[in-house]
Coordinates of N, CA and C in Angstrom, one line a residue:
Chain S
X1 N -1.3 108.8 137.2 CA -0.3 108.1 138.1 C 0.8 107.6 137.3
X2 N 2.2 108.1 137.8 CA 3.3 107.5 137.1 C 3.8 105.9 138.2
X3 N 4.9 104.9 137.2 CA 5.6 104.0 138.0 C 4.8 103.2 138.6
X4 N 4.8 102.8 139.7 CA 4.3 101.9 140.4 C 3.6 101.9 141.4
X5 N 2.5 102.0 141.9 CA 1.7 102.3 143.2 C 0.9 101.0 143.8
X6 N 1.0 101.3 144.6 CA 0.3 100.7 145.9 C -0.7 100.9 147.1
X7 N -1.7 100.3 147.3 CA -2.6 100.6 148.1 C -3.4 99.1 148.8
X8 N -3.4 99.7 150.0 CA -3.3 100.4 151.0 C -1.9 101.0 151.4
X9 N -1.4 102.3 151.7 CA -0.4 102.3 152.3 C 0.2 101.6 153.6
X10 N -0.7 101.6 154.7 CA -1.2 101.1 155.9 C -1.9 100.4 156.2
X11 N -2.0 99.4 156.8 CA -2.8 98.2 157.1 C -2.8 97.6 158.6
X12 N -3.9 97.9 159.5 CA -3.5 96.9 160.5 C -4.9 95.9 160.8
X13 N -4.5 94.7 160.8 CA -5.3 93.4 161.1 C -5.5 92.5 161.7
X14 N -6.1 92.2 162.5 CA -6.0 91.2 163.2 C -6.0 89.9 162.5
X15 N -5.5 88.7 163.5 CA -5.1 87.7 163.0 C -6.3 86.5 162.2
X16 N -7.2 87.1 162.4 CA -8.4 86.4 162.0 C -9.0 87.1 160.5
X17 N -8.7 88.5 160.4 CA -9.2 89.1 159.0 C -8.6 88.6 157.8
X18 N -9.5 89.0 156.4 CA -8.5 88.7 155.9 C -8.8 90.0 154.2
X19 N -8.0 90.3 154.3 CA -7.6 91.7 153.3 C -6.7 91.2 152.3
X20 N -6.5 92.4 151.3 CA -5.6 92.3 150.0 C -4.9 93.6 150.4
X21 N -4.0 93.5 149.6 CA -2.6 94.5 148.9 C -3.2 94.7 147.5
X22 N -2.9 95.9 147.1 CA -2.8 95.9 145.6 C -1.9 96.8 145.2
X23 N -1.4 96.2 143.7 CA -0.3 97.2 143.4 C -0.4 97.2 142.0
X24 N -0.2 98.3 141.4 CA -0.6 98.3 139.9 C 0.6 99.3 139.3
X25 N 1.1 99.0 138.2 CA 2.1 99.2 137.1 C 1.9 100.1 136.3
X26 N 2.3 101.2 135.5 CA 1.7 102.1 134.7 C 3.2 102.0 133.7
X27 N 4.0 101.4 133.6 CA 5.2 101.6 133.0 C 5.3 100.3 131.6
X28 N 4.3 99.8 131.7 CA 4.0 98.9 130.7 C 4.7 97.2 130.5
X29 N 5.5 97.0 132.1 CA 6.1 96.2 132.2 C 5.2 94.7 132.1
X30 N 5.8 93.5 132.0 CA 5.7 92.6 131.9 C 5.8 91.2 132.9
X31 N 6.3 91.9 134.2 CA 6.7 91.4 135.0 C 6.6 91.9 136.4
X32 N 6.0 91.0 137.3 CA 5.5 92.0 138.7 C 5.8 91.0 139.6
X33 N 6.5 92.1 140.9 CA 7.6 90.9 142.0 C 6.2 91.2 143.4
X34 N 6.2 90.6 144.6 CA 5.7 90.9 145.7 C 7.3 90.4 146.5
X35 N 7.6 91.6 147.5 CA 9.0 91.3 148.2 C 8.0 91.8 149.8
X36 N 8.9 90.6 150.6 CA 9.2 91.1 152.1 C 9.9 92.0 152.6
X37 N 9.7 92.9 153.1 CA 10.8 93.7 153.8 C 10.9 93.8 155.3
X38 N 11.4 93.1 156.3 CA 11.6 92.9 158.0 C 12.9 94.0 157.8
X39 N 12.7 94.4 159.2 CA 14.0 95.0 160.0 C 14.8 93.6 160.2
X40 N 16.5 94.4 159.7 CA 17.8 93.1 160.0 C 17.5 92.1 159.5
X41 N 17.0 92.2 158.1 CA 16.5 91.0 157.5 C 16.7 91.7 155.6
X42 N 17.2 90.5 154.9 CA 17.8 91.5 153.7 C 16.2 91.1 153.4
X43 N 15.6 91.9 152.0 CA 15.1 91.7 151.4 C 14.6 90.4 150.6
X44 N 13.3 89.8 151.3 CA 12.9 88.6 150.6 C 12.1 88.6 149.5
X45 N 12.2 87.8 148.4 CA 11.4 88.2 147.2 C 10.6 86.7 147.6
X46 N 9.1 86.8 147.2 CA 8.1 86.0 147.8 C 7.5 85.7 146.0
X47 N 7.0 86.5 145.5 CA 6.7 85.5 144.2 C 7.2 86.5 143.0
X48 N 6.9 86.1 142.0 CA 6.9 86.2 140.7 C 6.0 86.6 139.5
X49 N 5.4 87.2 139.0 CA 4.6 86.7 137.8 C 5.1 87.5 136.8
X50 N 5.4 86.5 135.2 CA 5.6 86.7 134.5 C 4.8 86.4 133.1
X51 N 4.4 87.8 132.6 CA 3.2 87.7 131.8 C 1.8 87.2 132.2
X52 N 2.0 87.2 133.2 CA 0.3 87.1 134.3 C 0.8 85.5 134.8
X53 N 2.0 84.9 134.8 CA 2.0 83.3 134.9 C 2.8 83.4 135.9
X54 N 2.5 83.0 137.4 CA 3.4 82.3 138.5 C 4.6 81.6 138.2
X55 N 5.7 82.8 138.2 CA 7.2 81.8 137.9 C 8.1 81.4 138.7
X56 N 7.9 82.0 140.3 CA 8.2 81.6 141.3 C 7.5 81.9 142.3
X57 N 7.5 81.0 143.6 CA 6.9 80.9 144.8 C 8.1 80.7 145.8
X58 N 8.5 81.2 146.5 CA 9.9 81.3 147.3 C 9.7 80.5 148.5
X59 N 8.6 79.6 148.7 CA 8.4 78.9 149.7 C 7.9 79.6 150.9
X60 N 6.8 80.4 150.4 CA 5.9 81.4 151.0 C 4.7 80.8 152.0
X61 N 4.2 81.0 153.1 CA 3.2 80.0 153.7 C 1.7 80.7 152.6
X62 N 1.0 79.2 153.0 CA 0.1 79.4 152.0 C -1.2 80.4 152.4
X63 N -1.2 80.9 153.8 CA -1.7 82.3 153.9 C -1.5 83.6 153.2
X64 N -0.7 83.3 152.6 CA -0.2 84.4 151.6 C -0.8 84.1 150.3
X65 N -1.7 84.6 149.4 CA -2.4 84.1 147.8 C -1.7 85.5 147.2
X66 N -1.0 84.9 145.7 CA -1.2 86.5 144.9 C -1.9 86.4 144.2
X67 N -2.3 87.2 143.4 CA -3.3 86.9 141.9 C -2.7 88.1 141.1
X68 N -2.9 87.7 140.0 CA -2.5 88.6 138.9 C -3.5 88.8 137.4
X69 N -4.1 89.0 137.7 CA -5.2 89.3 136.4 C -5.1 90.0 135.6
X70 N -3.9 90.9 135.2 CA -3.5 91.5 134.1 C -1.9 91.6 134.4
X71 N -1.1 92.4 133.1 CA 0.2 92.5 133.7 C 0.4 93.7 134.2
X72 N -0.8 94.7 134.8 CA -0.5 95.9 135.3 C -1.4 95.4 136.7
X73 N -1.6 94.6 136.9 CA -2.3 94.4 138.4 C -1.6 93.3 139.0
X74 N -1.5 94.0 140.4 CA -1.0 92.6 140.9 C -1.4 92.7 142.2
X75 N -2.5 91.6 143.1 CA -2.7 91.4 144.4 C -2.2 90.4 145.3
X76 N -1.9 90.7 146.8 CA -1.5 90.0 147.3 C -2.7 89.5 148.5
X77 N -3.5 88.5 148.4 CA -4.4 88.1 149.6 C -3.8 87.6 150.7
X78 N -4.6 88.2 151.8 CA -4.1 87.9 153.4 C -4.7 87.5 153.7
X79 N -4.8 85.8 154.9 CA -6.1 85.4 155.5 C -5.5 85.0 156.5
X80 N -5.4 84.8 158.0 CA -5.3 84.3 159.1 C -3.6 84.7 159.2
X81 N -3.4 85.5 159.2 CA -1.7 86.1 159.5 C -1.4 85.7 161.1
X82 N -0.2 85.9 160.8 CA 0.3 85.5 162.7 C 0.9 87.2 162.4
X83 N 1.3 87.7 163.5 CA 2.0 88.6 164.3 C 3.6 88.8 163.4
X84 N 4.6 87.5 163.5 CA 5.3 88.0 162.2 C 5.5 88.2 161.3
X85 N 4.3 88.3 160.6 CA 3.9 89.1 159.6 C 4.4 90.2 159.0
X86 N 4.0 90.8 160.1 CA 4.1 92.3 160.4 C 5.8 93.1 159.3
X87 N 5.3 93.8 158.5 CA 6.4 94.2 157.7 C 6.1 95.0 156.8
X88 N 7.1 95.2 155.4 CA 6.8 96.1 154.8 C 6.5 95.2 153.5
X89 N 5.7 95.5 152.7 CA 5.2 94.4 151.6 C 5.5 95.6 150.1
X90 N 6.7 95.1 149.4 CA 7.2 95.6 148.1 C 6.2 95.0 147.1
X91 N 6.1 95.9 146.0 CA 5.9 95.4 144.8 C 6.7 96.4 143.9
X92 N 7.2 95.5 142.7 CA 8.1 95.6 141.8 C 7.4 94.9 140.5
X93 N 8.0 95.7 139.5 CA 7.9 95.3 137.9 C 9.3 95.4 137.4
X94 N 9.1 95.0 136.3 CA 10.3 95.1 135.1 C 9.4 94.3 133.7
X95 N 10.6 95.1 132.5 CA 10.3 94.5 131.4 C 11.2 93.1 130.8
X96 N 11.0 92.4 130.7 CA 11.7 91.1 130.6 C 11.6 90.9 129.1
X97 N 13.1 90.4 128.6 CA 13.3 90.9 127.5 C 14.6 89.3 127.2
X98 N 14.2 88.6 126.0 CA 15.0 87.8 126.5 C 16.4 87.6 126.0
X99 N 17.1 87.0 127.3 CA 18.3 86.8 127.4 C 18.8 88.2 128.2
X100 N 17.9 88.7 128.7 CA 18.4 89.7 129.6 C 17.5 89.9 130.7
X101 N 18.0 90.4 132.0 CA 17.2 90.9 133.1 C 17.2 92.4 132.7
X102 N 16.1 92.9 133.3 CA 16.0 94.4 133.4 C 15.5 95.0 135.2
X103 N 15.7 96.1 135.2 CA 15.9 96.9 136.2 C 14.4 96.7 137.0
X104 N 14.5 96.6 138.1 CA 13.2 96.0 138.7 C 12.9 97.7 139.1
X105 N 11.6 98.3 139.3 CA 10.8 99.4 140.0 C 10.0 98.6 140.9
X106 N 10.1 99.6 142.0 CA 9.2 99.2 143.3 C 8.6 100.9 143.7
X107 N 7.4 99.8 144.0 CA 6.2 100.6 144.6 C 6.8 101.2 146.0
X108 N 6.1 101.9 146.4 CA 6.4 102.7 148.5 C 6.1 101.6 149.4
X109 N 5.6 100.7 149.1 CA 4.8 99.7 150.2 C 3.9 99.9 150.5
X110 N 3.3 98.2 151.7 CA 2.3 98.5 152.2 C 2.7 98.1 153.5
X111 N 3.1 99.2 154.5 CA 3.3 98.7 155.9 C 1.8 98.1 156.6
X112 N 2.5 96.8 156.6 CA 1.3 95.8 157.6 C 1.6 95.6 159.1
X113 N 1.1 96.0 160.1 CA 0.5 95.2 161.2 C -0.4 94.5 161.7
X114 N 0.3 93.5 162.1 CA -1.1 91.9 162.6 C -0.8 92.0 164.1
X115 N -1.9 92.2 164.4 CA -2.2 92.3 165.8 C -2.6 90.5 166.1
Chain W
X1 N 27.3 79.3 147.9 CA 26.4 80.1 147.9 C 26.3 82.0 147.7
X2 N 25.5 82.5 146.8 CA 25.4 83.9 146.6 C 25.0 84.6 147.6
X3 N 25.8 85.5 147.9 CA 25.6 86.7 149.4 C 26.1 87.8 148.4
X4 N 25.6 89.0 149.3 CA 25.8 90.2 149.4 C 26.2 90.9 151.0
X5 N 27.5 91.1 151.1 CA 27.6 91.9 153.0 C 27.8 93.6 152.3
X6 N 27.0 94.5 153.5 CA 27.8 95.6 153.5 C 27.8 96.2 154.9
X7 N 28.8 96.8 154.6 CA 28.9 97.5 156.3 C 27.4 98.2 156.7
X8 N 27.5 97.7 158.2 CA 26.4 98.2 159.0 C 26.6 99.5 159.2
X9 N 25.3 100.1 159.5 CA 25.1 101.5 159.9 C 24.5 101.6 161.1
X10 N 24.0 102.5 161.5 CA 24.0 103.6 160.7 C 25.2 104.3 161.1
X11 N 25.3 105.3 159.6 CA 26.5 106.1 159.1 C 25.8 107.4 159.3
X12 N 26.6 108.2 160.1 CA 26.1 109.8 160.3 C 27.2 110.8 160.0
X13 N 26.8 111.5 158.7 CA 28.0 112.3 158.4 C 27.5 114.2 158.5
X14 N 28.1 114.8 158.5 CA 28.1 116.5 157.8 C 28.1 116.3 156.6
X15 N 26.6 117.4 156.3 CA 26.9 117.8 154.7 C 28.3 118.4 154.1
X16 N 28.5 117.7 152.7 CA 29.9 118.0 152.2 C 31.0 116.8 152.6
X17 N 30.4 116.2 153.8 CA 31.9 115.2 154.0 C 31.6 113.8 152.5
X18 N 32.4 113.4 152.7 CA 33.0 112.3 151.9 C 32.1 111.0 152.4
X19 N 31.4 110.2 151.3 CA 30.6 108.7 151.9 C 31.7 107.5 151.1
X20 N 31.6 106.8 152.0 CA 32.0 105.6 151.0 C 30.9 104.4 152.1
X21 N 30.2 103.7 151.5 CA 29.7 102.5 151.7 C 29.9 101.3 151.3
X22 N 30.5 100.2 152.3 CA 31.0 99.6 151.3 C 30.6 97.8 151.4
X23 N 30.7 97.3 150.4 CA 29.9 96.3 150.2 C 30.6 95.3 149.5
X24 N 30.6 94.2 149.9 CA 30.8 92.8 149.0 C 30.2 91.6 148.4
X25 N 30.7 91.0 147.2 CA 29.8 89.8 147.7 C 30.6 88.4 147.4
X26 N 29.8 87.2 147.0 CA 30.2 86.1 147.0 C 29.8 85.9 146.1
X27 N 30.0 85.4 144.9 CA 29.0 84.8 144.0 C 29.6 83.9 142.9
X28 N 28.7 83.2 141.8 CA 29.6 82.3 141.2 C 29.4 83.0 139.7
X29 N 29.8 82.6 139.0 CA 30.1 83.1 137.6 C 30.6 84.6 137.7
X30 N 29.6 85.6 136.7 CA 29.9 87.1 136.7 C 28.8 87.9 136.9
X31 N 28.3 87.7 138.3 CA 27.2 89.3 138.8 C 26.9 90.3 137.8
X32 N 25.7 90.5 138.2 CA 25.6 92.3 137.6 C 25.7 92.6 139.5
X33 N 25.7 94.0 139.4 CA 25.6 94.5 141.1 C 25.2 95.6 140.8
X34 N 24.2 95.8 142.0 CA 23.8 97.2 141.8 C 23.3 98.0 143.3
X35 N 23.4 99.0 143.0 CA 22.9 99.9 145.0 C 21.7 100.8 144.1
X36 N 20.7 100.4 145.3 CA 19.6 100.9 145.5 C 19.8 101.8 146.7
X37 N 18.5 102.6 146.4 CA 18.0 103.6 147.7 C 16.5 103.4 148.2
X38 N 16.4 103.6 149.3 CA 15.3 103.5 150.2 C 15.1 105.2 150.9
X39 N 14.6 106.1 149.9 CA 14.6 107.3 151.0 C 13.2 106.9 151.8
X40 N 13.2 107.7 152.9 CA 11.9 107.5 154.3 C 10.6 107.5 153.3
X41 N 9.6 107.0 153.8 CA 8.4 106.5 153.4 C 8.3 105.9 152.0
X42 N 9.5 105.6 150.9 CA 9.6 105.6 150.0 C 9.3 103.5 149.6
X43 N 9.6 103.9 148.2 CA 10.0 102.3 147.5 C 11.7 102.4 147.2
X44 N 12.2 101.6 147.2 CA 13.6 101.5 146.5 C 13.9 101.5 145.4
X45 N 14.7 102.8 145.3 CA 14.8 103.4 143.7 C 16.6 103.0 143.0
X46 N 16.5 102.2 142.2 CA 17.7 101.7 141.5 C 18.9 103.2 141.3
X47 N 20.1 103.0 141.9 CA 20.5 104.0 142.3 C 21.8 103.9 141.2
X48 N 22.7 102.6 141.0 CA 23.4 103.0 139.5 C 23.7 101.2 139.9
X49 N 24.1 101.2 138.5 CA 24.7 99.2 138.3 C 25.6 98.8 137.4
X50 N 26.1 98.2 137.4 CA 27.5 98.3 136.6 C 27.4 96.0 136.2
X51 N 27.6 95.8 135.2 CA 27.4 94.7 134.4 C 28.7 93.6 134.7
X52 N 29.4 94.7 134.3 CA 31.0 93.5 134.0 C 31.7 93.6 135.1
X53 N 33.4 93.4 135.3 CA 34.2 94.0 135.6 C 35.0 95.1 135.3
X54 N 35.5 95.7 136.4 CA 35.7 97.1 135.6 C 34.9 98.1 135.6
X55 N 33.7 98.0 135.2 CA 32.6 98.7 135.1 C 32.6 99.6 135.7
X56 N 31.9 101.0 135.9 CA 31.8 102.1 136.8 C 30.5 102.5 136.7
X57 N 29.6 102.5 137.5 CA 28.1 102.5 137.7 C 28.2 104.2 138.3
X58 N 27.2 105.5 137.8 CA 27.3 106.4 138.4 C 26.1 107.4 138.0
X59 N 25.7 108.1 139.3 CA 24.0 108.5 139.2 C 23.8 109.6 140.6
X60 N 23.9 110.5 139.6 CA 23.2 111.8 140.8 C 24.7 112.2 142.0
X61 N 25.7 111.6 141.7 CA 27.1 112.0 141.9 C 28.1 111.0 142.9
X62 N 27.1 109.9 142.9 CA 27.4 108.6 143.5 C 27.6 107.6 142.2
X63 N 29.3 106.7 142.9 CA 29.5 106.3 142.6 C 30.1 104.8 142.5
X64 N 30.4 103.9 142.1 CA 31.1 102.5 142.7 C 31.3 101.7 141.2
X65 N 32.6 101.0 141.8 CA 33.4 100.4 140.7 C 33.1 98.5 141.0
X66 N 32.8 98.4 140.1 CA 32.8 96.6 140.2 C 34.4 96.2 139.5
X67 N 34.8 95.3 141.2 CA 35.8 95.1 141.3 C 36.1 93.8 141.5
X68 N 36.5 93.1 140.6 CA 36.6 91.7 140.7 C 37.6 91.2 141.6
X69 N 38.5 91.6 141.1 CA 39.5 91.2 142.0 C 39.5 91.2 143.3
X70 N 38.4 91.7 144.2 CA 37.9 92.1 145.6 C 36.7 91.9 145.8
X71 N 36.4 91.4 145.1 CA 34.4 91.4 144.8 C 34.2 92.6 145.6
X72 N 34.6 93.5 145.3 CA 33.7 94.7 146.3 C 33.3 95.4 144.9
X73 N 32.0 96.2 145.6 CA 31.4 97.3 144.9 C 30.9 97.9 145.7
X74 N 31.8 99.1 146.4 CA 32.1 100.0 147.2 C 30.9 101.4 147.0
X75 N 30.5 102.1 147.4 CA 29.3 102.9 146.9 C 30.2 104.6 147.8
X76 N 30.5 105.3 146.9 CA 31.1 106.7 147.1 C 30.5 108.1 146.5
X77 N 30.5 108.9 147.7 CA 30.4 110.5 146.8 C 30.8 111.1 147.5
X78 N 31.4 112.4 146.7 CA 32.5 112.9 147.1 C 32.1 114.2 148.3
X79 N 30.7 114.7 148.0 CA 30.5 115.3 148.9 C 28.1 115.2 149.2
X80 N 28.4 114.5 150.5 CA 27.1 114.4 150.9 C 26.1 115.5 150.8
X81 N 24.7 115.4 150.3 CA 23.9 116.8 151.4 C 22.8 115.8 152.4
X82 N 22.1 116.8 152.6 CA 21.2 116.4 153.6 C 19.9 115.5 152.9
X83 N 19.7 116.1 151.7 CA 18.7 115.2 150.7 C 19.3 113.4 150.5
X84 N 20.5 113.1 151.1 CA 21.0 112.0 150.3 C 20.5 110.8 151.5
X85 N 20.7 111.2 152.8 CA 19.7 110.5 153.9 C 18.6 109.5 153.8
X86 N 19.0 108.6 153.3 CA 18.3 106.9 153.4 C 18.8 106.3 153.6
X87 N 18.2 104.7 153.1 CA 19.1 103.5 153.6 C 19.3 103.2 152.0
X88 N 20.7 102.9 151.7 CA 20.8 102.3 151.1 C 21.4 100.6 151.1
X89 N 21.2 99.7 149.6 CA 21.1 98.1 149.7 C 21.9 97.9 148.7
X90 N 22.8 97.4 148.9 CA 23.6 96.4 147.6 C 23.1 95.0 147.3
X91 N 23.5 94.7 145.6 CA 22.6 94.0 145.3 C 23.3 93.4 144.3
X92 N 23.1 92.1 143.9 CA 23.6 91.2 143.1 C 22.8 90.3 142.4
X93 N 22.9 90.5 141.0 CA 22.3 89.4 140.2 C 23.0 88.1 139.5
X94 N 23.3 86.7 140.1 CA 24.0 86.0 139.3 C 23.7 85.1 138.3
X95 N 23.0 85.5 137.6 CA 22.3 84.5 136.5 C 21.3 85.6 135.8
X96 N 20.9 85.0 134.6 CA 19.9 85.4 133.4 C 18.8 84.9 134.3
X97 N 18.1 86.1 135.5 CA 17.0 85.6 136.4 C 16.6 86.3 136.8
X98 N 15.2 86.3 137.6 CA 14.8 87.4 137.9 C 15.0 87.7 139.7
X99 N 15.8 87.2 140.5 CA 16.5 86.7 141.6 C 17.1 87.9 142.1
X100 N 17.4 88.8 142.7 CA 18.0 89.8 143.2 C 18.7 89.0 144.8
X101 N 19.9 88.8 145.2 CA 20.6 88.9 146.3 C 20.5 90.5 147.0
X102 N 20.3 90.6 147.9 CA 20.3 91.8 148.8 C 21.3 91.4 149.8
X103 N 21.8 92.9 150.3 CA 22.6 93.1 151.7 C 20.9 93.6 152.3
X104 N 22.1 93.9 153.4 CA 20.7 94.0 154.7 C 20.6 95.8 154.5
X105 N 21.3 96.8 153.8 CA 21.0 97.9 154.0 C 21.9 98.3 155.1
X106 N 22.2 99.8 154.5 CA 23.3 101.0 155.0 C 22.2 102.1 155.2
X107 N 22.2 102.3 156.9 CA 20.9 104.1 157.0 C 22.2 104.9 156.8
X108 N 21.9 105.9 156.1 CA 22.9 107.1 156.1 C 22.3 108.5 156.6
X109 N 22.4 108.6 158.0 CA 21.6 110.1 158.2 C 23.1 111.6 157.8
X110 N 23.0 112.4 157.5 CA 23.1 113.7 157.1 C 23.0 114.6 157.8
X111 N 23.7 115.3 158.5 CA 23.5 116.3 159.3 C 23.6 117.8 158.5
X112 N 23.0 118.8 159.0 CA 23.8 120.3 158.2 C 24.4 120.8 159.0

């Protein structure tokens, strides 16, 4: 496996289940994003982790958990979703190097529907 | 406040014609800017970025100039094919952060 992958590709759930995303890094980065993606809606970046440490939370509802247990793993837990939900769920890395940003890679997604 | 606009689409052109995409933003200090791609079932793949002003970001035969004086960074090639059909996003970084500004995305379908 090269870059960045993701699995499940597809997800659909009702509002009561509760499932994970996972997305895993092979590029040796240091840093792993979870982004929103809606139609007519730019691109939301939802958290952060840097070196396995929560460096931002974008004021995400708290149905949304990520965990990060290495710097090539990164999950997103689902529990009691509503219906707007429903989207495309990015994950991204980069190597973070300081005093500079570097080039974020994203995974294909995980198109979710909440029924 | 930091934005990114770019013209809505969708854009439908013939292979060979001419793209320009074009894009602005707002921001305070000095951006990096960059255009990504979204081909169908895909992730968004960093498409070219340019640092300063002046700068000329260019990748796979597309291209755009960071323009201060206009804050635009316009996204061009000179001649389309049918493979080039996604959406693409302009994008702005204003600070030492890990923060990306997004536009909402340009679909570009390709005809032959």
């Amino acid at each position: 496996e090269t870059g960045v992958t993701q699995t499940p590709r597809h997800l659909v759930m009702g509002m009561t289940n509760k499932k994970s995303l996972k997305c895993e890094q092979h590029l040796g980065h240091n840093a792993m994003y979870w982004y929103k993606q809606s139609a007519k809606k730019p691109l939301e970046l939802m958290f952060v982790y840097s070196l396995e440490e929560r460096v931002e939370n974008n004021s995400v509802p708290s149905r949304f958990s990520p965990e990060c247990p290495n710097s090539s793993h990164l999950f997103l837990h689902l529990h009691t979703l509503q219906p707007e939900d429903s989207a495309l769920y990015l994950c991204a890395s980069s190597q973070e190097a300081s005093g500079g940003w570097e080039t974020q890679y994203f995974g294909p997604g995980t198109r979710l529907l909440v029924l | 406040g930091n934005s990114v606009t770019q013209m809505e689409g969708p854009v439908t052109l013939s292979e060979e014609a001419f793209l320009t995409i074009n894009c602005t933003y707002t921001a305070t200090g000095y951006p990096s800017l960059f255009w990504y791609v979204q081909y169908p079932g895909e992730g968004l793949q960093l498409l070219l970025k340019a640092t300063k002003a002046d700068d000329k970001g260019s990748n796979k035969g597309f291209e755009a100039t960071y323009r201060k004086e206009t804050t635009s960074f316009h996204l061009e090639k000179g001649s389309v094919q049918v493979s080039d059909s996604a959406v693409y996003f302009c994008a702005l970084n204003a600070g030492n952060n890990r923060k990306l500004i997004w536009g909402l995305g340009t679909s570009l379908a390709v005809n032959p």
